[in-house]
Structure formats: C-alpha cells, structure tokens
Short mmCIF file of C-alpha atoms (C1' of nucleotides) in Angstrom, two decimals:
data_model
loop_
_atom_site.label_atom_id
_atom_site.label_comp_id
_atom_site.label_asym_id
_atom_site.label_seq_id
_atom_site.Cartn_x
_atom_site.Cartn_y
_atom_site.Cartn_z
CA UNK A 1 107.67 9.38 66.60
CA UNK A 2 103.81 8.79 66.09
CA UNK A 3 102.14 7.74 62.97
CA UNK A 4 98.39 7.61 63.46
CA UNK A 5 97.91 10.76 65.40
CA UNK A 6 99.87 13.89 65.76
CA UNK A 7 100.59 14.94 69.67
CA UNK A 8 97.69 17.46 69.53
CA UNK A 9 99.42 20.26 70.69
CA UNK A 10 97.47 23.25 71.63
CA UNK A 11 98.53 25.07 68.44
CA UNK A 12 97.24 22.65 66.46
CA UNK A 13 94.24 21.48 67.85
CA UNK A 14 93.55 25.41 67.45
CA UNK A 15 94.69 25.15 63.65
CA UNK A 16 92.30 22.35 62.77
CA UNK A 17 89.18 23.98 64.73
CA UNK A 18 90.09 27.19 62.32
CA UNK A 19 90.83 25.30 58.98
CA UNK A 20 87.25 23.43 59.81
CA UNK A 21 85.52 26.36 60.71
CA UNK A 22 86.19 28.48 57.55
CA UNK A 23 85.35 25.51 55.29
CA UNK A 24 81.90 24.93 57.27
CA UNK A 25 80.94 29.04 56.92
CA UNK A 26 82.37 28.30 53.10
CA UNK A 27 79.17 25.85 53.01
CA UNK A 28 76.88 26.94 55.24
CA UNK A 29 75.58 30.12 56.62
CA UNK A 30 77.45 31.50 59.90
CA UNK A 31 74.37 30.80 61.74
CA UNK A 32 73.28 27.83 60.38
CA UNK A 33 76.23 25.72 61.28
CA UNK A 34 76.22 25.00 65.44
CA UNK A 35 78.87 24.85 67.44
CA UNK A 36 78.20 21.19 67.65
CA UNK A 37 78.92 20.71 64.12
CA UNK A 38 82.09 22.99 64.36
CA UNK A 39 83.38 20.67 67.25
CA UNK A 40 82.57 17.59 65.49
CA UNK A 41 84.49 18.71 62.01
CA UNK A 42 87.42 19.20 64.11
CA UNK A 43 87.53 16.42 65.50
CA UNK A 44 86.71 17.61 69.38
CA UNK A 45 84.03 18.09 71.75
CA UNK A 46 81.47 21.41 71.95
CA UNK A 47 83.41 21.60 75.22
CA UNK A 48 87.10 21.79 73.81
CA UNK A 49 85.60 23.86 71.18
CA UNK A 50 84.95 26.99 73.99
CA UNK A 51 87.79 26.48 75.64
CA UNK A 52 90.13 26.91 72.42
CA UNK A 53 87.83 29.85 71.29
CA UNK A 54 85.40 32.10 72.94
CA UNK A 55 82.77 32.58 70.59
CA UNK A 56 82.06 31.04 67.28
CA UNK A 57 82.93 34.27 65.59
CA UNK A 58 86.58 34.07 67.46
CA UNK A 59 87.51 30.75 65.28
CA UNK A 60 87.10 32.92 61.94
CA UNK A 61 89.47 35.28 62.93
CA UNK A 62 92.35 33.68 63.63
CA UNK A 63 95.13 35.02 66.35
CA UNK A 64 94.14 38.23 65.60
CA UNK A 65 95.68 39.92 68.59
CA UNK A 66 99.46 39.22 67.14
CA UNK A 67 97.92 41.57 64.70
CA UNK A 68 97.41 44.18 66.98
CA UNK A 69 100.71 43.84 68.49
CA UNK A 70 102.08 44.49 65.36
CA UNK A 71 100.26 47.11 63.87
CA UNK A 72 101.15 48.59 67.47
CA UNK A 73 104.99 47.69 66.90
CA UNK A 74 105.27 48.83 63.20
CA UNK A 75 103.48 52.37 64.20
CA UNK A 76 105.82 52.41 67.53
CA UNK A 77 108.99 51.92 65.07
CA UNK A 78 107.72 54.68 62.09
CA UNK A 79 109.82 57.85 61.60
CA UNK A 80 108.83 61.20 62.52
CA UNK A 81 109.86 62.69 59.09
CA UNK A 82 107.31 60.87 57.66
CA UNK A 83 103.53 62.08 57.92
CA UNK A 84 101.29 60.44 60.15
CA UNK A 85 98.57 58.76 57.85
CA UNK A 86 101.58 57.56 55.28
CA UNK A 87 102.74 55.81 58.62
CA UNK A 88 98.92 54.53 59.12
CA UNK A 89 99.30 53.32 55.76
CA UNK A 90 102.80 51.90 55.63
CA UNK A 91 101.53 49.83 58.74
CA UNK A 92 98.07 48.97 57.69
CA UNK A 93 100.01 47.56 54.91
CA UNK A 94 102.60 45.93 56.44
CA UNK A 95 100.56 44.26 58.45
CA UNK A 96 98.36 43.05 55.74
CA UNK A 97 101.26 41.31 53.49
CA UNK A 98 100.13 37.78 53.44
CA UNK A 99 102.13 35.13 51.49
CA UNK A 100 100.49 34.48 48.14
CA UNK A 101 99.87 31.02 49.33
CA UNK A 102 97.79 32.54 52.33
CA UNK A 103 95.51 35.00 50.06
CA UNK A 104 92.44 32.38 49.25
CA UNK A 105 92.24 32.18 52.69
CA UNK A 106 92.13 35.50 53.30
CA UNK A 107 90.08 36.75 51.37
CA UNK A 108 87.24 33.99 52.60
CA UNK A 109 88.36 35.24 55.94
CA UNK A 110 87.33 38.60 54.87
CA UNK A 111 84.05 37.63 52.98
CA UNK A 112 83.20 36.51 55.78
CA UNK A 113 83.93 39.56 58.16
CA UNK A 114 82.16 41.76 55.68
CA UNK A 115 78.92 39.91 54.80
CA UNK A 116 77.44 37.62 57.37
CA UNK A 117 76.27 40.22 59.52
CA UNK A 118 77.00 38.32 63.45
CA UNK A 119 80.41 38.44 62.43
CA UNK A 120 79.82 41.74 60.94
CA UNK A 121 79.05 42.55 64.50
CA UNK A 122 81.37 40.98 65.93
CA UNK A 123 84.61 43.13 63.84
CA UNK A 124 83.39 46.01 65.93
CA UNK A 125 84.69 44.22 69.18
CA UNK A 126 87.96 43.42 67.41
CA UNK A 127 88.58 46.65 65.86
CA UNK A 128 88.29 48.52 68.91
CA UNK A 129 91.77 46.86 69.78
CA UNK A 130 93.08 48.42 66.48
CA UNK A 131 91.17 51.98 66.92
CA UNK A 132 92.92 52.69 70.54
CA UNK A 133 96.54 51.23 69.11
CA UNK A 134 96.09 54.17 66.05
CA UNK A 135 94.64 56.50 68.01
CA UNK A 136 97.79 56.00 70.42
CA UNK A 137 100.14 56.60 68.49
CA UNK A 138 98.36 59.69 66.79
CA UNK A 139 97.97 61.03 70.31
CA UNK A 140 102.10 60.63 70.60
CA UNK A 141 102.80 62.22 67.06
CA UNK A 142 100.73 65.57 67.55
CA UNK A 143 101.06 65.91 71.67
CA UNK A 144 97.38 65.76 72.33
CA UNK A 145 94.95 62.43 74.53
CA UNK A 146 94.53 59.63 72.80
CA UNK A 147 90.88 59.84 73.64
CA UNK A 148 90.66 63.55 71.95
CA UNK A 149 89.32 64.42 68.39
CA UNK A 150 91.76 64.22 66.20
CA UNK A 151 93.33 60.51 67.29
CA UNK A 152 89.98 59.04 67.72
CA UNK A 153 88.76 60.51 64.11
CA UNK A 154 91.78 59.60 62.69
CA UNK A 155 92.17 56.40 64.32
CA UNK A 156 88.25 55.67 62.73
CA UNK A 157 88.98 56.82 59.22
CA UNK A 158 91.74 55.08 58.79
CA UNK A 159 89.98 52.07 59.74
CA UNK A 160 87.48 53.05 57.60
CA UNK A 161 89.97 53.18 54.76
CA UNK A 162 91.03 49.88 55.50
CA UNK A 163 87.59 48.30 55.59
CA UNK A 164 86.71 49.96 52.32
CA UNK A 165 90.50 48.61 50.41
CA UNK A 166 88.99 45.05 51.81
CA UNK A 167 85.29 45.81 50.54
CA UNK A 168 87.56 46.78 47.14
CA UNK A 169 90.29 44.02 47.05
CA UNK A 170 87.46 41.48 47.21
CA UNK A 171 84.97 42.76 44.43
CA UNK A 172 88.39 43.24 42.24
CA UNK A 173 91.22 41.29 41.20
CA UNK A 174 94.04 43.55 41.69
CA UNK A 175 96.10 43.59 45.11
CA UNK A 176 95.28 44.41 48.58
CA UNK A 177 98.24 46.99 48.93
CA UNK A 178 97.09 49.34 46.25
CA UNK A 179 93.38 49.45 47.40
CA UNK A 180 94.94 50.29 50.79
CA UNK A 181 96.97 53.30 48.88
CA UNK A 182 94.21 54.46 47.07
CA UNK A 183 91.77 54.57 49.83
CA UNK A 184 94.44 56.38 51.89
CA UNK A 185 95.26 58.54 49.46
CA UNK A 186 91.73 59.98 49.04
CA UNK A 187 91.45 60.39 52.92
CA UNK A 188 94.84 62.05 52.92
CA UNK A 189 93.66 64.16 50.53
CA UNK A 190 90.56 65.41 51.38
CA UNK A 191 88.54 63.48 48.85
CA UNK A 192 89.85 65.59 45.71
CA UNK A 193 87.60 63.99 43.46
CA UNK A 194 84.53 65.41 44.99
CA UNK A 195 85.86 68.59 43.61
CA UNK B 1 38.03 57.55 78.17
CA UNK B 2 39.89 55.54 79.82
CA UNK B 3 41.29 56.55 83.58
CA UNK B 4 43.02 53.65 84.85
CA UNK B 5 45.15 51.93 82.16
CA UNK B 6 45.23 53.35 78.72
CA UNK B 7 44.40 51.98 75.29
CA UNK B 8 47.82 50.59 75.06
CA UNK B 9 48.16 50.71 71.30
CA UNK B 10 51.89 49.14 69.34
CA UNK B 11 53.47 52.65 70.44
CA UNK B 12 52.34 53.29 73.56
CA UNK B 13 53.91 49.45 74.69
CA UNK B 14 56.86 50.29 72.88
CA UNK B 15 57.71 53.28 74.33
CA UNK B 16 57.03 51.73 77.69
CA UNK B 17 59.54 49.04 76.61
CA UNK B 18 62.36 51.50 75.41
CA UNK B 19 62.00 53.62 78.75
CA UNK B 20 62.40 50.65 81.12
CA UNK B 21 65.45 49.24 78.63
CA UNK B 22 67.02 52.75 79.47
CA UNK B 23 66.25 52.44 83.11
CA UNK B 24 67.79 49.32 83.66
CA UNK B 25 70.49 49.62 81.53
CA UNK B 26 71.50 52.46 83.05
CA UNK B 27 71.34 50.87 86.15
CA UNK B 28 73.32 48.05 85.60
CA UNK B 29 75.42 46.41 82.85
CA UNK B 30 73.65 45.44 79.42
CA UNK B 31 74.47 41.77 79.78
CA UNK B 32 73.21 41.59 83.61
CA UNK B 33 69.65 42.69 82.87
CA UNK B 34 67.76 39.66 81.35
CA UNK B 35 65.06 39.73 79.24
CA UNK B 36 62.48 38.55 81.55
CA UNK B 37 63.54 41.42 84.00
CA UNK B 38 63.20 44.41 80.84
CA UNK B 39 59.93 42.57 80.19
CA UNK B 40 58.90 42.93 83.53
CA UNK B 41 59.82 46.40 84.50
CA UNK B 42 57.63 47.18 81.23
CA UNK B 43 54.63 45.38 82.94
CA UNK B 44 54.53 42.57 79.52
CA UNK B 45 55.59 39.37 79.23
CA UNK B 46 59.23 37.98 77.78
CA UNK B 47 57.17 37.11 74.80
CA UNK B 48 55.65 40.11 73.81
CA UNK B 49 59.36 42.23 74.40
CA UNK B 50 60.43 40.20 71.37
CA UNK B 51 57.42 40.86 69.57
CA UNK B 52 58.33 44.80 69.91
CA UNK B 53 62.30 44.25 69.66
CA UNK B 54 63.61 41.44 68.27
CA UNK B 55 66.89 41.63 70.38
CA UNK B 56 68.10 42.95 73.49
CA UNK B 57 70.02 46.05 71.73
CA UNK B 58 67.06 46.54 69.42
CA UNK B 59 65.27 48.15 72.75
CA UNK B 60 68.23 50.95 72.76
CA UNK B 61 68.05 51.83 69.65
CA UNK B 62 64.40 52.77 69.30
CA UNK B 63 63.24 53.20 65.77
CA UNK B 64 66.71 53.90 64.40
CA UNK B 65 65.04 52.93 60.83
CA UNK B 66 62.93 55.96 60.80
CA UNK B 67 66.39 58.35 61.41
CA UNK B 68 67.95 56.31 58.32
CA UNK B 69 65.18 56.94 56.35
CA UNK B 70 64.94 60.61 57.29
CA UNK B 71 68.76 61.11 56.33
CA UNK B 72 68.07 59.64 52.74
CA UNK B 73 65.34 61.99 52.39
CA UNK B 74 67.33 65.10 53.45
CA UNK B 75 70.19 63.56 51.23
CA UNK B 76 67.81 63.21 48.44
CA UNK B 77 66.93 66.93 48.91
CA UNK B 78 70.36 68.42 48.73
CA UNK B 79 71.34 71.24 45.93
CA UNK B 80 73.74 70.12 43.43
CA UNK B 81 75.74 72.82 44.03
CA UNK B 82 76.64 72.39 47.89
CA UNK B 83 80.03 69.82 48.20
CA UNK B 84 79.03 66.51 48.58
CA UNK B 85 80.96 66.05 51.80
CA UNK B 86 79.10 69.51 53.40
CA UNK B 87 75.92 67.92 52.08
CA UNK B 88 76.60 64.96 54.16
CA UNK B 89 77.50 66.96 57.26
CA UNK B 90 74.41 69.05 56.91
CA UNK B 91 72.16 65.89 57.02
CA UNK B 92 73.99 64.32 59.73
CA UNK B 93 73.65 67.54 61.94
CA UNK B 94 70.06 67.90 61.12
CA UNK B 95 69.08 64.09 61.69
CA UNK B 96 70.74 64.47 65.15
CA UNK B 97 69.26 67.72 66.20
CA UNK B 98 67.42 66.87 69.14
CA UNK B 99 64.81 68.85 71.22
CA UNK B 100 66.92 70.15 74.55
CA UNK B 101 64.36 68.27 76.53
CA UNK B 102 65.34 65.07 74.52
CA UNK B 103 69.16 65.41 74.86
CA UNK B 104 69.54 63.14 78.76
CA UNK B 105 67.89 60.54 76.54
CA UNK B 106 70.02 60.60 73.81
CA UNK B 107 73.46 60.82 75.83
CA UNK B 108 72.52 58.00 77.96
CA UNK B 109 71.46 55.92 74.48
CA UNK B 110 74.38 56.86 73.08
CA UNK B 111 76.48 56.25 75.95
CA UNK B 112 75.05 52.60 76.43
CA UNK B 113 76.18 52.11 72.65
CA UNK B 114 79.26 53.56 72.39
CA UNK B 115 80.57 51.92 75.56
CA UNK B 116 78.72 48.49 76.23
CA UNK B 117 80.32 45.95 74.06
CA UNK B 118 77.32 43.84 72.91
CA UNK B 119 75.60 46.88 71.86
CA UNK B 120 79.02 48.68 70.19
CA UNK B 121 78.60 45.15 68.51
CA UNK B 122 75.03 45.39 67.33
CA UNK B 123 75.53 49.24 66.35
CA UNK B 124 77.41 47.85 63.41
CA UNK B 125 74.53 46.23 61.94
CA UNK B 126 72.20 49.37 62.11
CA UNK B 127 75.22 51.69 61.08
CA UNK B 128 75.23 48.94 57.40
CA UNK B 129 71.69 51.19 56.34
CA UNK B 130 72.99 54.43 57.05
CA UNK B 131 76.36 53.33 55.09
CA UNK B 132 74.36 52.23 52.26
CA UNK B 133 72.39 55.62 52.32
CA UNK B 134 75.47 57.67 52.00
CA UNK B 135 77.20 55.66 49.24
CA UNK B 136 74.25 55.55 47.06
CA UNK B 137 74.06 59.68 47.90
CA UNK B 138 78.00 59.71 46.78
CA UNK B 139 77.35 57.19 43.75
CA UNK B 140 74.43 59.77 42.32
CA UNK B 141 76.55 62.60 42.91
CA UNK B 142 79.56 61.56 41.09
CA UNK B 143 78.24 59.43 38.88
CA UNK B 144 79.82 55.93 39.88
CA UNK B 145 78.24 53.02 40.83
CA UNK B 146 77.30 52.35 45.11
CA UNK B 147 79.90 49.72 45.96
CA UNK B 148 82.76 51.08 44.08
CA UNK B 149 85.79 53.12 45.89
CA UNK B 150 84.79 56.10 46.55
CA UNK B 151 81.10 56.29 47.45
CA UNK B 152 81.67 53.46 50.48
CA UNK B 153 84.97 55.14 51.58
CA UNK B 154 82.92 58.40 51.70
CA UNK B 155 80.28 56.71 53.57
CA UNK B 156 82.29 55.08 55.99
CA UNK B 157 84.21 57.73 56.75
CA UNK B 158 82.19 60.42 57.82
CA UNK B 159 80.10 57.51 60.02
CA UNK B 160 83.85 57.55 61.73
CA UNK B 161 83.62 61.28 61.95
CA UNK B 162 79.63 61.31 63.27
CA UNK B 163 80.90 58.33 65.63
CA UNK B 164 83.88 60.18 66.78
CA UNK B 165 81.79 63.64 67.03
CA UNK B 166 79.53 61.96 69.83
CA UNK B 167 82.46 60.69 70.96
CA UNK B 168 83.47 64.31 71.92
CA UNK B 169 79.89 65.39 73.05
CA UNK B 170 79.72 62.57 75.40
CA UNK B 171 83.31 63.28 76.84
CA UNK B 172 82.70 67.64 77.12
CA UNK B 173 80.31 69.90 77.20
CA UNK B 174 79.20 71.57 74.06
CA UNK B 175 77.14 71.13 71.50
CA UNK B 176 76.31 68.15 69.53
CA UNK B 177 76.71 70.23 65.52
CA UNK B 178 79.97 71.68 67.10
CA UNK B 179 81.31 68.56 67.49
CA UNK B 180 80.18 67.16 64.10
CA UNK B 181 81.87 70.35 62.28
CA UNK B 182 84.60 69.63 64.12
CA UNK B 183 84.89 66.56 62.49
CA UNK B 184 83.74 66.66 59.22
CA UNK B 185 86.41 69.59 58.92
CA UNK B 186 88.83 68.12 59.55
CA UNK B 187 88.18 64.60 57.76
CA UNK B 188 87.15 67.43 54.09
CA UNK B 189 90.38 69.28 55.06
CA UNK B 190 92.92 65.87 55.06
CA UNK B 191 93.91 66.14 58.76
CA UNK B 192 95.32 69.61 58.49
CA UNK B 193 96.64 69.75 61.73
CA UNK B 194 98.70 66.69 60.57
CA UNK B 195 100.89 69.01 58.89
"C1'" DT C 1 107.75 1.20 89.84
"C1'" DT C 2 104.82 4.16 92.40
"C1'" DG C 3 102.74 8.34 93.48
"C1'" DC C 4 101.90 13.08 92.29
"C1'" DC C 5 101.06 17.02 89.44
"C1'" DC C 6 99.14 19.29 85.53
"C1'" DG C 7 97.41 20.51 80.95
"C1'" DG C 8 94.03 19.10 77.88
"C1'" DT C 9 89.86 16.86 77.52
"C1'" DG C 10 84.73 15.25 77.69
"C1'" DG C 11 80.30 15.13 79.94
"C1'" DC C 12 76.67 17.36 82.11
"C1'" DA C 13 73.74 20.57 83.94
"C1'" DC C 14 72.44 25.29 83.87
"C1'" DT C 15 71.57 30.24 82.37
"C1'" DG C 16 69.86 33.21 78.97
"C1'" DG C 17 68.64 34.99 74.15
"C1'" DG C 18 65.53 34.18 70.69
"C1'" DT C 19 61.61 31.49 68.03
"C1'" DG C 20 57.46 28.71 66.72
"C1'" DC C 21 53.13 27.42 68.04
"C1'" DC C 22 48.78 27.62 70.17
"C1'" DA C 23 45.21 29.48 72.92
"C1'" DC C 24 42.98 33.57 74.81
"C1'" DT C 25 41.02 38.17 74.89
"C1'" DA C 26 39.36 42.84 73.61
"C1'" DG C 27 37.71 45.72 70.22
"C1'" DC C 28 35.10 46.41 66.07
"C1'" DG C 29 32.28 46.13 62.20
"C1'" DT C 30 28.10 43.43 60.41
"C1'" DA D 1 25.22 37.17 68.32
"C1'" DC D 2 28.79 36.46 64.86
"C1'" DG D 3 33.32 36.47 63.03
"C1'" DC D 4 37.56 38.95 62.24
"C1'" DT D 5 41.93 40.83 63.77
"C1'" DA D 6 45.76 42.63 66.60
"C1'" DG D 7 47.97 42.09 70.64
"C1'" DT D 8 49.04 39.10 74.20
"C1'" DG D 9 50.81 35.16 77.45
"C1'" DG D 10 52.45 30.56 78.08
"C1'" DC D 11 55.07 26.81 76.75
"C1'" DA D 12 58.38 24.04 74.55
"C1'" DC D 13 62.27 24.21 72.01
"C1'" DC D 14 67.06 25.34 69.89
"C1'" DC D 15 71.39 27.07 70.55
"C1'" DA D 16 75.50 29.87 72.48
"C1'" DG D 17 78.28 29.99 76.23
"C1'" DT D 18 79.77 28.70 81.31
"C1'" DG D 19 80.89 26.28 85.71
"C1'" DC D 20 81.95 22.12 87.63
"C1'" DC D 21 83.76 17.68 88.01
"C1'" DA D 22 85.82 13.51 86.54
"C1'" DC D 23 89.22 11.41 83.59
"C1'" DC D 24 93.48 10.55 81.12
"C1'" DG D 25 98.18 11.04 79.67
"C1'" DG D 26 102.86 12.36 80.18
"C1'" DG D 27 106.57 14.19 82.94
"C1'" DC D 28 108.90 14.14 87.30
"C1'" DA D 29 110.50 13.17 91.87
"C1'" DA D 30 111.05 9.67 95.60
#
DNA sequence: TTGCCCGGTGGCACTGGGTGCCACTAGCGT
DNA sequence: ACGCTAGTGGCACCCAGTGCCACCGGGCAA
C-alpha cells in the first residue's frame, strides 16, 4: 500500500484535473487561466492535460455523457400513462438530484456554464447530445421522426425550461427540483400567466 | 468615377468578406478553411479579415446586431392588447422576412449554423442579445423584473421554437412564417398534440 | 531474472485563431 | 505643401489543440 502518492489511476488523475480546474475558473476568468496553468494545478503536463480532456471547456463539465445515458435511460423506462413533458420533467429531474454534499459544486459548475460566454458556447455542443435523446423519445411517444416539428420543438423547450430552472436555482435559494416544476409547468401550460 | 476597382469603403470590404466566407464554407467544412485562405479569396490580408470580423463565425453571421436591434424596435412597437407570445411571433416572422432573391443566402447561412459545430457553438453567444431582447419585452409586459422566471423562460423558449422553425424550412419546402406559426402554436397551445 | 507488451506520461514541434504594434498609403480639408 | 484620419499590410506574439516520439512502470510469459 503506498503512502506518498496514490497509483494515479486514470479516474483520478481525471478527478484532480476537474477539482483544479473549477477552483482556477472560481479565481480567474475562463480565459484568463491557460491550459498551462490548468496542467500545472493538477499536478500534470499541458500534454496529459489534452489527452484526459479535449478542450478546456470539457474539464468543467465533468463526465457529462453518463448524463446523457441516463436522461436517455430514465425517458426509455417512463410510462405511457403518463404525459410526455411530465416524463421530460420527471427525468430532467431525476437526473439533476445531486447529493446535498455535491450542490456547491454544482452550482459553480453551472455559474460557470451560464456566464462565461466560451463555455456558454461551448453548452450548445453538449446539449445537442441531450436535444436528439428528448427529441427521440418524443418521436417514439407520438409515432412521428425524431427530426420532425414537434420532437425537435419539444426537445428545445424543454431544454429551454431546464436552462431557465438553472438561470432560477442560482439567483434563488430554494431547490433545483421546484424551479424545474415551475418552469415546466408554465411550458406545459401554455404560459397561463400571460393571460 | 472609378472603372477599375471601386472606392472600397468599410461595407463594400465587408460584404466582399461575408460572400467569400459563404463561398468557401460552402465548399468545404468551417474548420478546413483558414483564415488566411477567407482573407484571400476576399482579395485582403489575414489582418484586415479580423479588423471586419473578429472571429471566423463572425463572417457568417453578417451584421446579426442590426436584426437584434430591429426585433427590439418592432417589440417596442407592439399594441398592448395583442398576447405577448403572438407579439413575439409577429416580430420574429417580420425580422426574418427576407426578399425571395435573398432566401439561397439565408438557407445556406443558416444551414452552415445550424449544422457546423463551431458555428452551432458561436450562435449561442449572438442568440444571448436576442434572449435579453425578449425577456426585457416579457418583463415590461407583465410587469416583473428581466431575469426573473418567466420573462427568460419566455425568451428562451420561443428562440427554441424560431430555431426549430428553420429547422423545418431547411429540411422541406415551404415557407419560412409557416414554419414559425407552426411553432409558436404549438409552444402558446402547451403541445396540444401531446394530448 | 530477462524480455516483452502496454497504458500513461512528458517533451517538442507544428498548425491555426486571434491580437498588439508599427509603418504605409490614399483621400480630404486647410 | 501640410497635417489629419481611416483603412490597410506585415510582423511578432500568445495560446489552444494535435501528431509524433521517447520514456517509464507494472504485469506477464518464457
């Protein structure tokens, strides 16, 4: 059993490139800290760095493809009694139900997503993944292509739901789950506040 | 008057810039065309392209700020009367009504940035103004502040309907309105067809 | 033990986007 | 003729990201 060092798995050479990345964009703007300076605070070489993720944006978000593959499995797994955005929901939930321990984290994650504007860019990429998994399974609920109005729009406004909840749950101080309900429930219902 | 090259004022270059930037693009990927190549097929040097655009995308998107600040007027001009979301959907339909001749242009620009990755990235970015637009329309018409529920989930929204309309131009045939009616009905309705 | 394989690593050179700086030129009013 | 200004080109530079190669360690078979 070592002592000194730990046996620098991949996973964890991963986890300390992430943990040192969100505390340098904590500090520093996204573009003002280099890749250099990312590599050093973890303890690795610009090289390793690239190989473990990417881009710089990548190391912010985490293994966010497991994310994917779950919102995928949770909408894959929803009844057919229930209505289709309430599933969206349920999932978008779901798949957002972080351990209290993990919320501080989160929510810098998310600061970050949703103000410095290359990672801004960046979510576009990712969410793409998440657009085509809801649009999927829209397509399968109501019979029609995936790539066809009504999956794609829905598949976009519930995404913009989601974003919005975020935009909410980090101004606020309440929890992530009911700004995800309310925002769905005003898309779900037309906007019934706007008369 | 000139006969053999012309005064070359800011707009003439630009335009030069844009319609080479289209050319190429269409040609081949958006990543495999350097800048020293777009500045070339514009007859200017690297330099000056980022004097006109101060990135790559920025050439696609000709001056996007101009159609932002267009919808905020139309916005700003809307009766009190009409529903806030129709209001929306009338400005987005009359922003994006294009001269026939204009139309090639605008599906191959569209195209390029609904489909090219670094650009679907960038688009993100410009789409922040025209988000902003719309919630502060939302905020004035009912009354609550820009960044609050509501106004940004109304904003982002219909941007997922407008993005999902061209969406459906780009795939058929008809017309671009169509397609945004299309949309914006079904986002006011709730997803009617969702039972 | 020796030799081999292999995953993770570091170094290095290179491409390409984007910027700061300086020098040059053409037009234009005085 | 003078200076002013906007637009330009060239150059050096920073930085993200990549391809290539050399190295190192641990496991594994002979």
């Amino acid at each position: 059993m070592r002592v000194v060092s730990e046996p620098a798995t991949r996973e964890v050479t991963r986890a300390r490139i992430e943990a040192a990345a969100l505390e340098l964009f904590a500090e520093r703007d996204f573009d003002a800290v280099t890749a250099d300076e990312l590599a050093d605070a973890a303890g690795i070489s610009r090289r390793t760095f690239f190989r473990h993720f990417a881009t710089k944006a990548d190391a912010v978000w985490g293994d966010f493809h497991a994310h994917v593959v779950r919102l995928q499995e949770l909408l894959a797994a929803t009844s057919e009694d229930q209505p289709v955005l309430a599933s969206i929901c349920a999932a978008y939930v779901e798949v957002n139900d972080y351990p209290g321990a993990d919320l501080p984290l989160l929510r810098e994650r998310m600061r970050l997503i949703l103000t410095e504007p290359a990672l801004q860019a960046h979510s576009q990429v990712r969410y793409a993944d998440v657009d085509r998994v809801v649009a999927e399974h829209v397509a399968r609920r109501t019979g029609c292509r995936p790539d066809s109005l009504v999956p794609r729009l829905v598949a976009l406004s519930t995404r913009a739901a989601a974003t919005t909840a975020f935009e909410a749950w980090l101004a606020g101080e309440g929890s992530l789950a009911d700004d995800l309900h309310a925002a769905f429930d005003q898309l779900a219902g037309g906007f019934p506040t706007l008369r």
